[in-house]
PDB file of C-alpha atoms in Angstrom:
ATOM      1  CA  UNK A   1     114.520  51.498 199.219  1.00  0.00           C
ATOM      2  CA  UNK A   2     116.604  52.314 196.156  1.00  0.00           C
ATOM      3  CA  UNK A   3     118.438  48.861 196.023  1.00  0.00           C
ATOM      4  CA  UNK A   4     115.097  46.923 196.500  1.00  0.00           C
ATOM      5  CA  UNK A   5     113.548  48.920 193.542  1.00  0.00           C
ATOM      6  CA  UNK A   6     116.645  48.244 191.417  1.00  0.00           C
ATOM      7  CA  UNK A   7     116.296  44.562 191.989  1.00  0.00           C
ATOM      8  CA  UNK A   8     112.908  44.382 191.275  1.00  0.00           C
ATOM      9  CA  UNK A   9     113.228  46.270 187.949  1.00  0.00           C
ATOM     10  CA  UNK A  10     116.226  43.919 187.093  1.00  0.00           C
ATOM     11  CA  UNK A  11     114.108  40.961 187.842  1.00  0.00           C
ATOM     12  CA  UNK A  12     111.065  42.067 185.606  1.00  0.00           C
ATOM     13  CA  UNK A  13     113.230  43.356 182.854  1.00  0.00           C
ATOM     14  CA  UNK A  14     113.168  40.157 180.841  1.00  0.00           C
ATOM     15  CA  UNK A  15     115.427  38.683 178.323  1.00  0.00           C
ATOM     16  CA  UNK A  16     115.198  39.662 174.599  1.00  0.00           C
ATOM     17  CA  UNK A  17     115.491  37.050 171.880  1.00  0.00           C
ATOM     18  CA  UNK A  18     117.537  37.397 168.898  1.00  0.00           C
ATOM     19  CA  UNK A  19     115.716  37.242 165.525  1.00  0.00           C
ATOM     20  CA  UNK A  20     118.036  35.899 162.797  1.00  0.00           C
ATOM     21  CA  UNK A  21     116.074  37.531 160.039  1.00  0.00           C
ATOM     22  CA  UNK A  22     115.838  41.026 161.639  1.00  0.00           C
ATOM     23  CA  UNK A  23     116.528  43.567 160.347  1.00  0.00           C
ATOM     24  CA  UNK A  24     115.679  42.476 156.856  1.00  0.00           C
ATOM     25  CA  UNK A  25     118.411  43.134 154.423  1.00  0.00           C
ATOM     26  CA  UNK A  26     117.924  44.995 151.165  1.00  0.00           C
ATOM     27  CA  UNK A  27     118.571  43.272 147.813  1.00  0.00           C
ATOM     28  CA  UNK A  28     121.787  44.265 146.506  1.00  0.00           C
ATOM     29  CA  UNK A  29     120.502  45.800 143.373  1.00  0.00           C
ATOM     30  CA  UNK A  30     118.180  48.121 145.230  1.00  0.00           C
ATOM     31  CA  UNK A  31     119.710  50.821 147.515  1.00  0.00           C
ATOM     32  CA  UNK A  32     117.641  53.037 149.807  1.00  0.00           C
ATOM     33  CA  UNK A  33     119.404  56.192 148.190  1.00  0.00           C
ATOM     34  CA  UNK A  34     120.217  56.829 144.720  1.00  0.00           C
ATOM     35  CA  UNK A  35     123.934  56.364 144.091  1.00  0.00           C
ATOM     36  CA  UNK A  36     125.730  59.582 144.704  1.00  0.00           C
ATOM     37  CA  UNK A  37     128.722  60.588 142.610  1.00  0.00           C
ATOM     38  CA  UNK A  38     132.183  60.162 143.994  1.00  0.00           C
ATOM     39  CA  UNK A  39     133.871  63.490 145.141  1.00  0.00           C
ATOM     40  CA  UNK A  40     136.094  63.868 141.936  1.00  0.00           C
ATOM     41  CA  UNK A  41     133.057  63.365 139.645  1.00  0.00           C
ATOM     42  CA  UNK A  42     131.420  66.481 141.118  1.00  0.00           C
ATOM     43  CA  UNK A  43     134.056  68.785 139.693  1.00  0.00           C
ATOM     44  CA  UNK A  44     133.164  67.902 136.257  1.00  0.00           C
ATOM     45  CA  UNK A  45     129.439  68.518 136.873  1.00  0.00           C
ATOM     46  CA  UNK A  46     129.850  72.007 138.381  1.00  0.00           C
ATOM     47  CA  UNK A  47     130.752  75.086 136.554  1.00  0.00           C
ATOM     48  CA  UNK A  48     133.780  75.863 138.864  1.00  0.00           C
ATOM     49  CA  UNK A  49     137.147  75.230 137.482  1.00  0.00           C
ATOM     50  CA  UNK A  50     139.811  73.641 139.845  1.00  0.00           C
ATOM     51  CA  UNK A  51     142.554  76.035 140.765  1.00  0.00           C
ATOM     52  CA  UNK A  52     145.040  74.614 138.327  1.00  0.00           C
ATOM     53  CA  UNK A  53     142.578  75.386 135.517  1.00  0.00           C
ATOM     54  CA  UNK A  54     141.305  78.765 136.826  1.00  0.00           C
ATOM     55  CA  UNK A  55     143.206  81.922 135.516  1.00  0.00           C
ATOM     56  CA  UNK A  56     142.127  83.778 138.502  1.00  0.00           C
ATOM     57  CA  UNK A  57     144.843  82.050 140.526  1.00  0.00           C
ATOM     58  CA  UNK A  58     147.645  83.189 138.177  1.00  0.00           C
ATOM     59  CA  UNK A  59     150.450  85.333 139.526  1.00  0.00           C
ATOM     60  CA  UNK A  60     150.964  88.780 137.790  1.00  0.00           C
ATOM     61  CA  UNK A  61     154.156  89.338 136.031  1.00  0.00           C
ATOM     62  CA  UNK A  62     155.166  92.115 138.490  1.00  0.00           C
ATOM     63  CA  UNK A  63     154.645  89.877 141.569  1.00  0.00           C
ATOM     64  CA  UNK A  64     158.019  90.729 143.286  1.00  0.00           C
ATOM     65  CA  UNK A  65     156.910  94.500 143.459  1.00  0.00           C
ATOM     66  CA  UNK A  66     154.007  93.381 145.813  1.00  0.00           C
ATOM     67  CA  UNK A  67     154.630  93.375 149.509  1.00  0.00           C
ATOM     68  CA  UNK A  68     154.016  89.998 151.267  1.00  0.00           C
ATOM     69  CA  UNK A  69     150.339  89.970 152.203  1.00  0.00           C
ATOM     70  CA  UNK A  70     149.508  92.485 149.630  1.00  0.00           C
ATOM     71  CA  UNK A  71     146.192  91.644 147.688  1.00  0.00           C
ATOM     72  CA  UNK A  72     146.776  90.898 144.158  1.00  0.00           C
ATOM     73  CA  UNK A  73     143.124  90.441 143.271  1.00  0.00           C
ATOM     74  CA  UNK A  74     139.671  89.588 144.815  1.00  0.00           C
ATOM     75  CA  UNK A  75     136.295  88.111 143.779  1.00  0.00           C
ATOM     76  CA  UNK A  76     132.924  87.245 145.395  1.00  0.00           C
ATOM     77  CA  UNK A  77     132.001  83.598 145.140  1.00  0.00           C
ATOM     78  CA  UNK A  78     129.201  81.251 146.503  1.00  0.00           C
ATOM     79  CA  UNK A  79     130.005  79.063 149.488  1.00  0.00           C
ATOM     80  CA  UNK A  80     128.329  75.587 149.402  1.00  0.00           C
ATOM     81  CA  UNK A  81     127.768  73.057 152.179  1.00  0.00           C
ATOM     82  CA  UNK A  82     127.452  69.537 150.687  1.00  0.00           C
ATOM     83  CA  UNK A  83     126.792  70.986 147.374  1.00  0.00           C
ATOM     84  CA  UNK A  84     124.066  73.261 148.804  1.00  0.00           C
ATOM     85  CA  UNK A  85     124.406  77.095 148.573  1.00  0.00           C
ATOM     86  CA  UNK A  86     125.179  78.418 152.294  1.00  0.00           C
ATOM     87  CA  UNK A  87     123.908  81.987 153.267  1.00  0.00           C
ATOM     88  CA  UNK A  88     127.190  83.683 153.997  1.00  0.00           C
ATOM     89  CA  UNK A  89     128.981  86.560 152.215  1.00  0.00           C
ATOM     90  CA  UNK A  90     132.178  85.026 150.639  1.00  0.00           C
ATOM     91  CA  UNK A  91     134.923  86.710 149.202  1.00  0.00           C
ATOM     92  CA  UNK A  92     138.084  85.328 147.877  1.00  0.00           C
ATOM     93  CA  UNK A  93     141.519  87.174 147.994  1.00  0.00           C
ATOM     94  CA  UNK A  94     144.707  86.095 146.105  1.00  0.00           C
ATOM     95  CA  UNK A  95     147.762  87.618 147.820  1.00  0.00           C
ATOM     96  CA  UNK A  96     151.443  87.550 147.637  1.00  0.00           C
ATOM     97  CA  UNK A  97     153.434  85.430 149.979  1.00  0.00           C
ATOM     98  CA  UNK A  98     156.779  83.681 149.918  1.00  0.00           C
ATOM     99  CA  UNK A  99     157.672  80.191 149.251  1.00  0.00           C
ATOM    100  CA  UNK A 100     160.448  78.053 151.154  1.00  0.00           C
ATOM    101  CA  UNK A 101     163.198  79.920 149.234  1.00  0.00           C
ATOM    102  CA  UNK A 102     161.669  83.430 149.869  1.00  0.00           C
ATOM    103  CA  UNK A 103     160.666  83.627 146.222  1.00  0.00           C
ATOM    104  CA  UNK A 104     157.406  85.391 145.735  1.00  0.00           C
ATOM    105  CA  UNK A 105     154.331  83.387 145.107  1.00  0.00           C
ATOM    106  CA  UNK A 106     150.567  83.995 145.257  1.00  0.00           C
ATOM    107  CA  UNK A 107     147.917  81.763 147.198  1.00  0.00           C
ATOM    108  CA  UNK A 108     144.331  82.578 147.912  1.00  0.00           C
ATOM    109  CA  UNK A 109     142.227  82.718 151.001  1.00  0.00           C
ATOM    110  CA  UNK A 110     138.447  82.535 151.413  1.00  0.00           C
ATOM    111  CA  UNK A 111     136.828  85.062 153.876  1.00  0.00           C
ATOM    112  CA  UNK A 112     133.251  84.157 155.091  1.00  0.00           C
ATOM    113  CA  UNK A 113     131.154  86.851 156.761  1.00  0.00           C
ATOM    114  CA  UNK A 114     127.714  86.022 158.246  1.00  0.00           C
ATOM    115  CA  UNK A 115     124.774  88.197 157.936  1.00  0.00           C
ATOM    116  CA  UNK A 116     124.667  88.607 161.769  1.00  0.00           C
ATOM    117  CA  UNK A 117     125.315  92.348 162.622  1.00  0.00           C
ATOM    118  CA  UNK A 118     128.492  92.972 164.715  1.00  0.00           C
ATOM    119  CA  UNK A 119     128.159  96.173 167.081  1.00  0.00           C
ATOM    120  CA  UNK A 120     130.588  97.999 169.058  1.00  0.00           C
ATOM    121  CA  UNK A 121     133.883  97.006 167.695  1.00  0.00           C
ATOM    122  CA  UNK A 122     135.485  95.554 164.506  1.00  0.00           C
ATOM    123  CA  UNK A 123     134.163  92.068 163.565  1.00  0.00           C
ATOM    124  CA  UNK A 124     136.585  89.425 164.910  1.00  0.00           C
ATOM    125  CA  UNK A 125     138.270  87.247 162.162  1.00  0.00           C
ATOM    126  CA  UNK A 126     139.039  83.568 163.084  1.00  0.00           C
ATOM    127  CA  UNK A 127     141.805  82.029 160.888  1.00  0.00           C
ATOM    128  CA  UNK A 128     140.885  78.334 160.187  1.00  0.00           C
ATOM    129  CA  UNK A 129     143.496  75.988 158.646  1.00  0.00           C
ATOM    130  CA  UNK A 130     141.702  73.010 157.248  1.00  0.00           C
ATOM    131  CA  UNK A 131     143.619  69.656 157.278  1.00  0.00           C
ATOM    132  CA  UNK A 132     144.821  69.403 153.607  1.00  0.00           C
ATOM    133  CA  UNK A 133     146.366  66.036 152.839  1.00  0.00           C
ATOM    134  CA  UNK A 134     146.506  66.034 149.105  1.00  0.00           C
ATOM    135  CA  UNK A 135     148.893  67.242 146.403  1.00  0.00           C
ATOM    136  CA  UNK A 136     145.853  68.182 144.244  1.00  0.00           C
ATOM    137  CA  UNK A 137     144.778  71.813 144.071  1.00  0.00           C
ATOM    138  CA  UNK A 138     141.114  70.778 143.847  1.00  0.00           C
ATOM    139  CA  UNK A 139     141.406  69.981 147.754  1.00  0.00           C
ATOM    140  CA  UNK A 140     142.302  73.575 148.598  1.00  0.00           C
ATOM    141  CA  UNK A 141     139.506  75.320 150.511  1.00  0.00           C
ATOM    142  CA  UNK A 142     139.168  78.100 147.973  1.00  0.00           C
ATOM    143  CA  UNK A 143     137.738  75.449 145.736  1.00  0.00           C
ATOM    144  CA  UNK A 144     136.138  72.843 148.171  1.00  0.00           C
ATOM    145  CA  UNK A 145     134.083  75.708 149.723  1.00  0.00           C
ATOM    146  CA  UNK A 146     132.810  76.588 146.390  1.00  0.00           C
ATOM    147  CA  UNK A 147     131.769  73.043 145.287  1.00  0.00           C
ATOM    148  CA  UNK A 148     130.517  72.071 148.779  1.00  0.00           C
ATOM    149  CA  UNK A 149     133.105  69.254 149.503  1.00  0.00           C
ATOM    150  CA  UNK A 150     135.237  70.828 152.386  1.00  0.00           C
ATOM    151  CA  UNK A 151     135.313  68.080 154.982  1.00  0.00           C
ATOM    152  CA  UNK A 152     135.523  70.437 157.922  1.00  0.00           C
ATOM    153  CA  UNK A 153     132.983  73.014 157.033  1.00  0.00           C
ATOM    154  CA  UNK A 154     130.602  72.101 159.862  1.00  0.00           C
ATOM    155  CA  UNK A 155     133.568  73.070 162.301  1.00  0.00           C
ATOM    156  CA  UNK A 156     132.992  76.690 160.963  1.00  0.00           C
ATOM    157  CA  UNK A 157     129.336  76.894 162.205  1.00  0.00           C
ATOM    158  CA  UNK A 158     130.094  77.776 165.740  1.00  0.00           C
ATOM    159  CA  UNK A 159     132.030  81.005 164.789  1.00  0.00           C
ATOM    160  CA  UNK A 160     129.600  81.981 162.081  1.00  0.00           C
ATOM    161  CA  UNK A 161     126.707  81.687 164.369  1.00  0.00           C
ATOM    162  CA  UNK A 162     128.398  83.983 166.912  1.00  0.00           C
ATOM    163  CA  UNK A 163     128.876  86.620 164.192  1.00  0.00           C
ATOM    164  CA  UNK A 164     132.405  86.275 163.604  1.00  0.00           C
ATOM    165  CA  UNK A 165     134.249  86.273 160.075  1.00  0.00           C
ATOM    166  CA  UNK A 166     136.404  83.315 159.097  1.00  0.00           C
ATOM    167  CA  UNK A 167     139.426  83.394 157.023  1.00  0.00           C
ATOM    168  CA  UNK A 168     140.271  79.964 155.413  1.00  0.00           C
ATOM    169  CA  UNK A 169     143.584  80.151 153.423  1.00  0.00           C
ATOM    170  CA  UNK A 170     145.028  77.836 150.944  1.00  0.00           C
ATOM    171  CA  UNK A 171     148.142  77.398 153.077  1.00  0.00           C
ATOM    172  CA  UNK A 172     149.715  74.882 150.674  1.00  0.00           C
ATOM    173  CA  UNK A 173     149.592  77.265 147.788  1.00  0.00           C
ATOM    174  CA  UNK A 174     148.731  76.861 144.275  1.00  0.00           C
ATOM    175  CA  UNK A 175     151.614  74.226 143.897  1.00  0.00           C
ATOM    176  CA  UNK A 176     150.375  72.309 146.887  1.00  0.00           C
ATOM    177  CA  UNK A 177     153.521  72.418 148.804  1.00  0.00           C
ATOM    178  CA  UNK A 178     153.231  69.908 151.801  1.00  0.00           C
ATOM    179  CA  UNK A 179     154.626  70.204 155.236  1.00  0.00           C
ATOM    180  CA  UNK A 180     156.919  72.969 154.642  1.00  0.00           C
ATOM    181  CA  UNK A 181     157.993  76.376 156.139  1.00  0.00           C
ATOM    182  CA  UNK A 182     156.009  78.146 153.383  1.00  0.00           C
ATOM    183  CA  UNK A 183     152.739  76.966 154.968  1.00  0.00           C
ATOM    184  CA  UNK A 184     153.452  79.217 157.962  1.00  0.00           C
ATOM    185  CA  UNK A 185     154.530  82.047 155.889  1.00  0.00           C
ATOM    186  CA  UNK A 186     151.176  81.836 153.918  1.00  0.00           C
ATOM    187  CA  UNK A 187     149.147  81.922 156.903  1.00  0.00           C
ATOM    188  CA  UNK A 188     151.152  84.868 158.426  1.00  0.00           C
ATOM    189  CA  UNK A 189     150.856  86.806 155.072  1.00  0.00           C
ATOM    190  CA  UNK A 190     147.119  86.349 154.943  1.00  0.00           C
ATOM    191  CA  UNK A 191     146.646  87.661 158.362  1.00  0.00           C
ATOM    192  CA  UNK A 192     148.344  90.803 157.137  1.00  0.00           C
ATOM    193  CA  UNK A 193     146.044  91.060 154.200  1.00  0.00           C
ATOM    194  CA  UNK A 194     142.906  90.492 156.193  1.00  0.00           C
ATOM    195  CA  UNK A 195     143.453  93.548 158.506  1.00  0.00           C
TER     196      UNK A 195
END
């Protein structure tokens, strides 16, 4: 019975004809949406300086006296998703770590905490290392989470919905080192500072 029904449906399905003028194209001078600014243009329109222009990221003169993972300073910031404020508590930590030569440096991490209560144990913290493929400090998550241009921000949604906190470090540092051992040191040091 199944094969007879399938054959009947195939035979009565018909054939669709192609319409060369469908769908209609829009005139090139009119777009459906207004022209959106390019990502670099956003930075000049928001009152949030890039890390290389923000004095908050500066290392203190006595940085060598800090232990790896020790917090140098902190601040509360607003997280944005596609430029729209996102309702999570966000705190940034500037902490001491080491570079490839074991010299002391600072880098930042952003800690996101959802408003969902967590009961019975300390709130779990997930460390998320965004794929950073730039040598420009404006691509570090501490900046892109504030301006709303972090490309992988939707991946954080699952953990936030579960009530977990998320740690998103600038594991390339202020100098934006790329594919070095220092990246691992920065992630390990930030896990110490988030305890």
